[in-house]
Amino acid sequence: MRIIAIVNQKGGCGKTTVSINLASALAEVGRKTLLVDMDPQSHCAVGLAVPEEQIEQSIYDVLISRSRNEPIKLTEILWQISDKLQLAPASIDLSAFEQQMAGIADRQSCLDNVLSEMDGEFDYAIIDCPPAVGLLTFNALRAATDVIVPVETGYFALHGLSKQLETLSVLCERYSQHVEVRVLASMYDVRTKMAREIMGELRTHFADKMFTTTVNFNTKLKEAASFGQPISEYDPSSKGQVDFRSLAEEVISFEAKQQRHQIVNSLSGQLAAISSTADELMAAAKKPAIRAVQAPKTEKPERVADGNSVERAEKPGDNRDIDARLSNYYGVSQINDAIVFVTLYPRAGSVQIAGDF
């Protein structure tokens, strides 16, 4: 399960709008998606028409129950929004979470522990974070595999963004995890000169971290939220829906890159072991099989009849045993979803592969 935290300590940049509509867009293309609201304002429930008075338990109850040894399962609080989308709602109680967890060991991992139990149940978890860097955000970052930083293309967009990205990097390093952090330009109004200039600055300074997709300013997005619907339901033909569909496709495209990265890391270790073992076997195949024959020990050294104290043994089985063992390493094999080709050809000038995949 990929866990994407939507983070920005600055309010009003569209975190909840991105969280709701990205989760909905992922669900629309067939990905089982969990939307986790970690903001005490509970705007995800409002934006999806979940009545606040009917929320008996929230993500707060699930998290805090772990410290009281009376764990509440996440499945007990979920709301079914659509066929592929479920919501873990927040409540105002979350504002007391940091105080309640003071002194509790490993309190930054509460959400990570909860979501790890759901691995395999969902393809994606989208976490809407509060507009502050505190224990709630730490929990989201500790659990996340990816971070999206929505940035409105207004006057204050660039102010502090570099510092915020640096802070996110430090926090991720503290938790010893590799997290992909990307910047998403939101509320972009191409009609204004300032927005175009800010977008240019973002592309210049954060090119390697920017999404290709931009969420354009669209009144339909605000209307959809007021009606308690994602844009995909409120107006499927709107520009806002096109933007979030594009964002979902771009997010999904990173799946293959991450899988390749994981496979390469896995293969590098396995191939190193294969190479080492194969080298040992090849060395054994080339080494002459020699057995030293020592004359019986006597009080006086006796001359060996043939003048040689070494007898060459017969070659054991023409190296067939070694060849058989090497065949276990060379050839075609499958590791996870990858096909692996291993061969020994030091003089090769290129590699060409043909197959029916």
Coordinates of C-alpha atoms in Angstrom, one line a residue:
M1 CA 0.0 0.0 0.0
R2 CA 1.3 3.4 -0.9
I3 CA 0.7 6.0 1.7
I4 CA 0.7 9.6 0.6
A5 CA 0.7 12.4 3.1
I6 CA -0.6 15.8 1.9
V7 CA 1.5 18.3 3.9
N8 CA 1.9 22.0 4.1
Q9 CA 2.2 24.0 7.4
K10 CA 0.6 26.9 5.6
G11 CA -3.1 27.0 5.6
G12 CA -5.3 27.8 2.6
C13 CA -3.2 26.0 0.0
G14 CA -5.8 23.4 -0.8
K15 CA -4.6 20.4 1.2
T16 CA -8.1 19.1 1.9
T17 CA -9.3 19.7 -1.7
V18 CA -6.3 17.8 -3.0
S19 CA -6.8 15.0 -0.5
I20 CA -10.5 14.5 -1.2
N21 CA -10.2 14.7 -5.0
L22 CA -7.0 12.8 -5.4
A23 CA -8.5 10.0 -3.3
S24 CA -11.7 10.0 -5.3
A25 CA -9.8 10.1 -8.7
L26 CA -7.7 7.1 -7.6
A27 CA -10.8 5.2 -6.6
E28 CA -12.4 6.1 -10.0
V29 CA -9.6 4.4 -11.9
G30 CA -10.0 1.2 -9.8
R31 CA -7.6 1.7 -6.9
K32 CA -8.9 0.8 -3.5
T33 CA -8.3 4.0 -1.6
L34 CA -8.4 5.0 2.1
L35 CA -8.7 8.7 3.0
V36 CA -7.4 9.4 6.5
D37 CA -8.2 12.8 8.0
M38 CA -5.6 13.9 10.5
D39 CA -6.8 17.5 10.7
P40 CA -8.9 18.3 13.9
Q41 CA -11.0 20.6 11.7
S42 CA -12.5 17.4 10.1
H43 CA -13.0 19.0 6.7
C44 CA -12.7 15.7 4.8
A45 CA -16.0 14.6 6.4
V46 CA -17.6 17.9 5.6
G47 CA -16.4 17.8 2.0
L48 CA -17.8 14.3 1.6
A49 CA -21.2 14.9 3.3
V50 CA -20.5 12.7 6.3
P51 CA -22.7 14.2 9.1
E52 CA -20.5 15.2 12.0
E53 CA -23.1 14.3 14.6
Q54 CA -23.2 10.7 13.3
I55 CA -19.4 10.2 13.7
E56 CA -19.3 8.2 16.9
Q57 CA -15.6 7.3 16.6
S58 CA -12.8 8.9 14.7
I59 CA -9.2 8.3 13.9
Y60 CA -8.4 9.8 17.3
D61 CA -10.1 6.9 19.0
V62 CA -8.2 4.4 17.0
L63 CA -4.8 6.1 17.7
I64 CA -5.3 6.7 21.4
S65 CA -6.7 3.2 22.0
R66 CA -3.3 1.8 21.3
S67 CA -1.8 3.5 24.3
R68 CA -4.6 2.2 26.6
N69 CA -4.1 -1.4 25.5
E70 CA -7.7 -1.5 24.3
P71 CA -7.1 -1.3 20.6
I72 CA -10.0 -0.2 18.3
K73 CA -9.7 -1.6 14.8
L74 CA -9.6 1.0 12.0
T75 CA -12.3 -0.9 10.2
E76 CA -14.7 0.0 13.0
I77 CA -14.6 3.7 12.2
L78 CA -14.6 3.7 8.4
W79 CA -17.2 5.3 6.2
Q80 CA -17.9 3.9 2.8
I81 CA -17.9 6.9 0.4
S82 CA -17.9 4.9 -2.9
D83 CA -17.2 1.4 -4.1
K84 CA -13.4 1.9 -3.9
L85 CA -13.2 4.8 -1.4
Q86 CA -13.4 4.8 2.4
L87 CA -12.9 7.5 4.9
A88 CA -11.4 7.4 8.4
P89 CA -12.8 10.7 9.7
A90 CA -11.3 13.1 12.2
S91 CA -12.8 14.9 15.2
I92 CA -11.9 17.9 17.3
D93 CA -10.5 15.4 19.8
L94 CA -7.4 15.2 17.6
S95 CA -6.4 18.6 18.9
A96 CA -5.6 17.0 22.3
F97 CA -3.7 14.1 20.8
E98 CA -0.3 15.5 21.4
Q99 CA -1.1 16.2 25.0
Q100 CA -2.7 12.8 25.6
M101 CA 0.4 11.0 24.1
A102 CA 3.0 13.0 26.1
G103 CA 5.5 10.6 27.6
I104 CA 4.3 7.6 25.5
A105 CA 7.1 5.7 23.8
D106 CA 7.1 5.6 20.0
R107 CA 4.2 8.0 19.9
Q108 CA 5.3 9.1 16.4
S109 CA 4.5 5.6 15.0
C110 CA 0.8 5.3 16.1
L111 CA -0.6 5.9 12.7
D112 CA 2.1 3.8 11.0
N113 CA 1.2 0.8 13.2
V114 CA -2.5 1.2 12.4
L115 CA -2.0 1.5 8.7
S116 CA 0.4 -1.4 8.5
E117 CA -2.4 -3.6 9.7
M118 CA -4.4 -2.6 6.6
D119 CA -1.6 -3.4 4.1
G120 CA -3.1 -5.5 1.4
E121 CA -6.6 -4.1 2.0
F122 CA -6.0 -0.9 0.1
D123 CA -3.9 0.2 -2.8
Y124 CA -3.5 3.8 -1.5
A125 CA -3.9 5.7 1.7
I126 CA -4.2 9.5 1.4
I127 CA -3.5 11.4 4.6
D128 CA -4.9 15.0 5.0
C129 CA -2.5 16.6 7.5
P130 CA -3.2 19.7 9.7
P131 CA -1.6 23.1 8.9
A132 CA 1.1 22.7 11.5
V133 CA 4.3 20.6 12.1
G134 CA 3.5 18.7 15.3
L135 CA 2.8 15.1 16.5
L136 CA -0.1 14.6 14.1
T137 CA 2.1 15.5 11.1
F138 CA 5.0 13.5 12.5
N139 CA 2.7 10.4 12.6
A140 CA 1.7 11.0 8.9
L141 CA 5.3 11.4 7.8
R142 CA 6.4 8.3 9.8
A143 CA 3.8 6.2 7.9
A144 CA 4.2 7.8 4.5
T145 CA 5.9 6.4 1.4
D146 CA 5.2 9.7 -0.5
V147 CA 4.6 13.3 0.4
I148 CA 2.7 15.9 -1.7
V149 CA 3.2 19.6 -0.9
P150 CA 0.4 21.6 -2.4
V151 CA 1.5 25.2 -3.2
E152 CA -0.9 27.9 -4.3
T153 CA 0.6 30.1 -7.0
G154 CA 0.0 33.3 -5.1
Y155 CA 2.3 36.0 -3.6
F156 CA 3.4 33.9 -0.6
A157 CA 3.9 30.6 -2.5
L158 CA 7.7 30.6 -2.6
H159 CA 8.1 32.1 0.9
G160 CA 9.5 29.3 3.1
L161 CA 9.0 26.5 0.6
S162 CA 12.7 25.6 0.5
K163 CA 12.8 25.6 4.3
Q164 CA 9.7 23.4 4.5
L165 CA 11.1 20.9 2.0
E166 CA 14.3 20.9 4.0
T167 CA 12.4 20.3 7.2
L168 CA 10.5 17.4 5.6
S169 CA 13.7 15.9 4.5
V170 CA 15.2 16.1 8.0
L171 CA 12.1 14.5 9.5
C172 CA 12.2 11.7 7.0
E173 CA 15.9 11.1 7.7
R174 CA 15.2 11.0 11.4
Y175 CA 12.8 8.1 10.8
S176 CA 15.3 6.4 8.6
Q177 CA 13.0 6.1 5.6
H178 CA 13.1 7.0 2.0
V179 CA 10.1 9.2 1.1
E180 CA 9.4 10.8 -2.3
V181 CA 8.5 14.5 -1.7
R182 CA 6.9 16.3 -4.6
V183 CA 5.4 19.8 -5.1
L184 CA 2.0 20.3 -6.6
A185 CA 1.0 23.7 -8.0
S186 CA -2.6 24.4 -7.0
M187 CA -5.1 27.1 -7.5
Y188 CA -3.3 28.2 -10.6
D189 CA -5.0 31.1 -12.4
V190 CA -3.2 31.4 -15.8
R191 CA -5.0 34.7 -16.4
T192 CA -2.9 36.6 -13.9
K193 CA 0.7 37.7 -14.5
M194 CA 1.7 37.0 -10.9
A195 CA 0.5 33.4 -11.1
R196 CA 2.5 32.8 -14.3
E197 CA 5.6 34.3 -12.8
I198 CA 5.3 32.2 -9.6
M199 CA 4.8 29.1 -11.7
G200 CA 7.9 29.9 -13.6
E201 CA 9.9 30.3 -10.4
L202 CA 8.5 27.0 -9.1
R203 CA 9.5 25.2 -12.3
T204 CA 13.0 26.8 -12.2
H205 CA 13.9 26.1 -8.6
F206 CA 12.0 22.9 -7.9
A207 CA 11.9 21.3 -11.4
D208 CA 13.0 17.9 -10.1
K209 CA 10.3 17.8 -7.4
M210 CA 7.4 19.3 -9.4
F211 CA 4.4 17.3 -10.7
T212 CA 3.8 17.8 -14.3
T213 CA 0.1 18.2 -13.5
T214 CA -1.2 21.5 -12.3
V215 CA -4.5 22.0 -10.4
N216 CA -6.0 25.1 -12.0
F217 CA -8.2 27.6 -10.3
N218 CA -11.8 26.3 -10.7
T219 CA -14.9 27.5 -9.0
K220 CA -16.5 24.1 -9.5
L221 CA -14.0 22.6 -7.0
K222 CA -15.4 25.0 -4.3
E223 CA -19.0 24.3 -5.3
A224 CA -18.4 20.5 -5.1
A225 CA -17.0 20.8 -1.6
S226 CA -20.0 22.9 -0.5
F227 CA -22.3 20.1 -1.8
G228 CA -20.3 17.4 0.0
Q229 CA -19.1 15.8 -3.2
P230 CA -15.8 15.2 -4.9
I231 CA -15.5 16.9 -8.3
S232 CA -15.7 13.6 -10.1
E233 CA -19.3 13.3 -8.9
Y234 CA -20.3 17.0 -8.9
D235 CA -19.2 17.8 -12.4
P236 CA -17.4 15.0 -14.2
S237 CA -16.8 17.2 -17.3
S238 CA -15.2 20.1 -15.4
K239 CA -11.6 21.2 -15.8
G240 CA -11.1 20.4 -12.1
Q241 CA -12.0 16.8 -12.8
V242 CA -9.6 16.7 -15.7
D243 CA -6.8 18.0 -13.5
F244 CA -7.3 15.5 -10.7
R245 CA -7.7 12.6 -13.1
S246 CA -4.3 13.7 -14.6
L247 CA -2.8 13.9 -11.1
A248 CA -4.1 10.4 -10.2
E249 CA -2.6 9.0 -13.4
E250 CA 0.8 10.7 -12.7
V251 CA 0.8 9.3 -9.1
I252 CA 0.0 5.9 -10.5
S253 CA 2.8 6.2 -13.0
F254 CA 5.3 6.4 -10.1
E255 CA 4.2 2.8 -9.1
A256 CA 6.3 1.3 -11.8
K257 CA 9.3 3.5 -11.0
Q258 CA 9.1 2.5 -7.3
Q259 CA 8.7 -1.2 -8.1
R260 CA 11.7 -1.0 -10.4
H261 CA 13.7 0.7 -7.7
Q262 CA 12.7 -2.0 -5.2
I263 CA 13.5 -4.8 -7.7
V264 CA 16.8 -3.3 -8.5
N265 CA 17.7 -3.1 -4.8
S266 CA 16.6 -6.6 -4.3
L267 CA 18.4 -7.9 -7.4
S268 CA 21.6 -6.1 -6.6
G269 CA 22.0 -8.0 -3.4
Q270 CA 21.0 -11.3 -4.9
L271 CA 23.2 -10.9 -8.0
A272 CA 26.2 -10.0 -5.8
A273 CA 25.7 -13.3 -4.0
I274 CA 25.3 -15.1 -7.3
S275 CA 28.4 -13.5 -8.7
S276 CA 30.4 -14.4 -5.6
T277 CA 29.3 -18.0 -5.7
A278 CA 29.8 -18.3 -9.4
D279 CA 33.3 -16.9 -9.1
E280 CA 34.1 -19.5 -6.5
L281 CA 32.8 -22.3 -8.6
M282 CA 34.7 -21.1 -11.7
A283 CA 37.9 -20.8 -9.6
A284 CA 37.3 -24.4 -8.4
A285 CA 36.7 -25.6 -12.0
K286 CA 40.0 -24.1 -13.1
K287 CA 42.1 -25.3 -10.2
P288 CA 44.0 -28.5 -10.8
A289 CA 43.0 -31.4 -8.6
I290 CA 46.2 -32.2 -6.8
R291 CA 46.7 -34.5 -3.9
A292 CA 50.0 -34.5 -2.0
V293 CA 51.3 -38.0 -1.1
Q294 CA 53.5 -38.0 2.0
A295 CA 56.0 -40.9 2.4
P296 CA 55.7 -42.9 5.6
K297 CA 57.5 -41.2 8.5
T298 CA 60.8 -43.1 9.4
E299 CA 63.8 -42.3 11.4
K300 CA 65.8 -41.6 8.2
P301 CA 64.3 -40.0 5.2
E302 CA 63.8 -42.4 2.4
R303 CA 64.1 -41.5 -1.2
V304 CA 60.8 -41.8 -3.1
A305 CA 61.1 -44.3 -5.9
D306 CA 60.0 -42.0 -8.7
G307 CA 61.7 -38.9 -7.2
N308 CA 58.4 -37.1 -6.8
S309 CA 56.5 -36.8 -3.6
V310 CA 53.3 -35.5 -5.4
E311 CA 50.8 -37.7 -7.2
R312 CA 48.3 -36.1 -9.6
A313 CA 44.8 -37.4 -9.0
E314 CA 42.2 -38.0 -11.6
K315 CA 40.0 -35.1 -12.6
P316 CA 36.8 -35.6 -10.5
G317 CA 33.9 -36.2 -12.9
D318 CA 35.1 -33.8 -15.6
N319 CA 33.7 -30.9 -13.6
R320 CA 30.1 -32.0 -14.2
D321 CA 29.2 -31.4 -10.6
I322 CA 30.5 -27.8 -10.9
D323 CA 28.7 -27.3 -14.2
A324 CA 25.5 -28.5 -12.6
R325 CA 25.9 -26.1 -9.7
L326 CA 26.6 -23.2 -12.1
S327 CA 23.5 -23.9 -14.1
N328 CA 21.5 -23.0 -10.9
Y329 CA 22.8 -19.5 -11.2
Y330 CA 23.1 -18.8 -14.9
G331 CA 20.0 -18.7 -17.2
V332 CA 16.6 -17.2 -16.8
S333 CA 14.7 -17.0 -13.5
Q334 CA 11.9 -15.1 -11.9
I335 CA 12.1 -12.8 -8.9
N336 CA 8.8 -11.3 -7.8
D337 CA 7.4 -9.8 -11.0
A338 CA 10.7 -9.5 -12.7
I339 CA 12.4 -11.8 -15.2
V340 CA 16.2 -12.1 -14.5
F341 CA 18.8 -13.1 -17.1
V342 CA 22.2 -14.1 -15.7
T343 CA 25.1 -15.2 -17.9
L344 CA 28.9 -15.0 -18.0
Y345 CA 30.4 -13.4 -21.1
P346 CA 33.2 -11.0 -20.2
R347 CA 33.8 -10.0 -23.9
A348 CA 30.3 -8.9 -24.6
G349 CA 30.1 -5.5 -26.2
S350 CA 26.3 -5.1 -25.8
V351 CA 23.2 -6.8 -24.4
Q352 CA 20.3 -7.6 -26.6
I353 CA 17.1 -9.2 -25.2
A354 CA 14.2 -10.6 -27.2
G355 CA 11.2 -12.3 -25.8
D356 CA 7.4 -12.6 -25.8
F357 CA 6.4 -10.6 -22.7

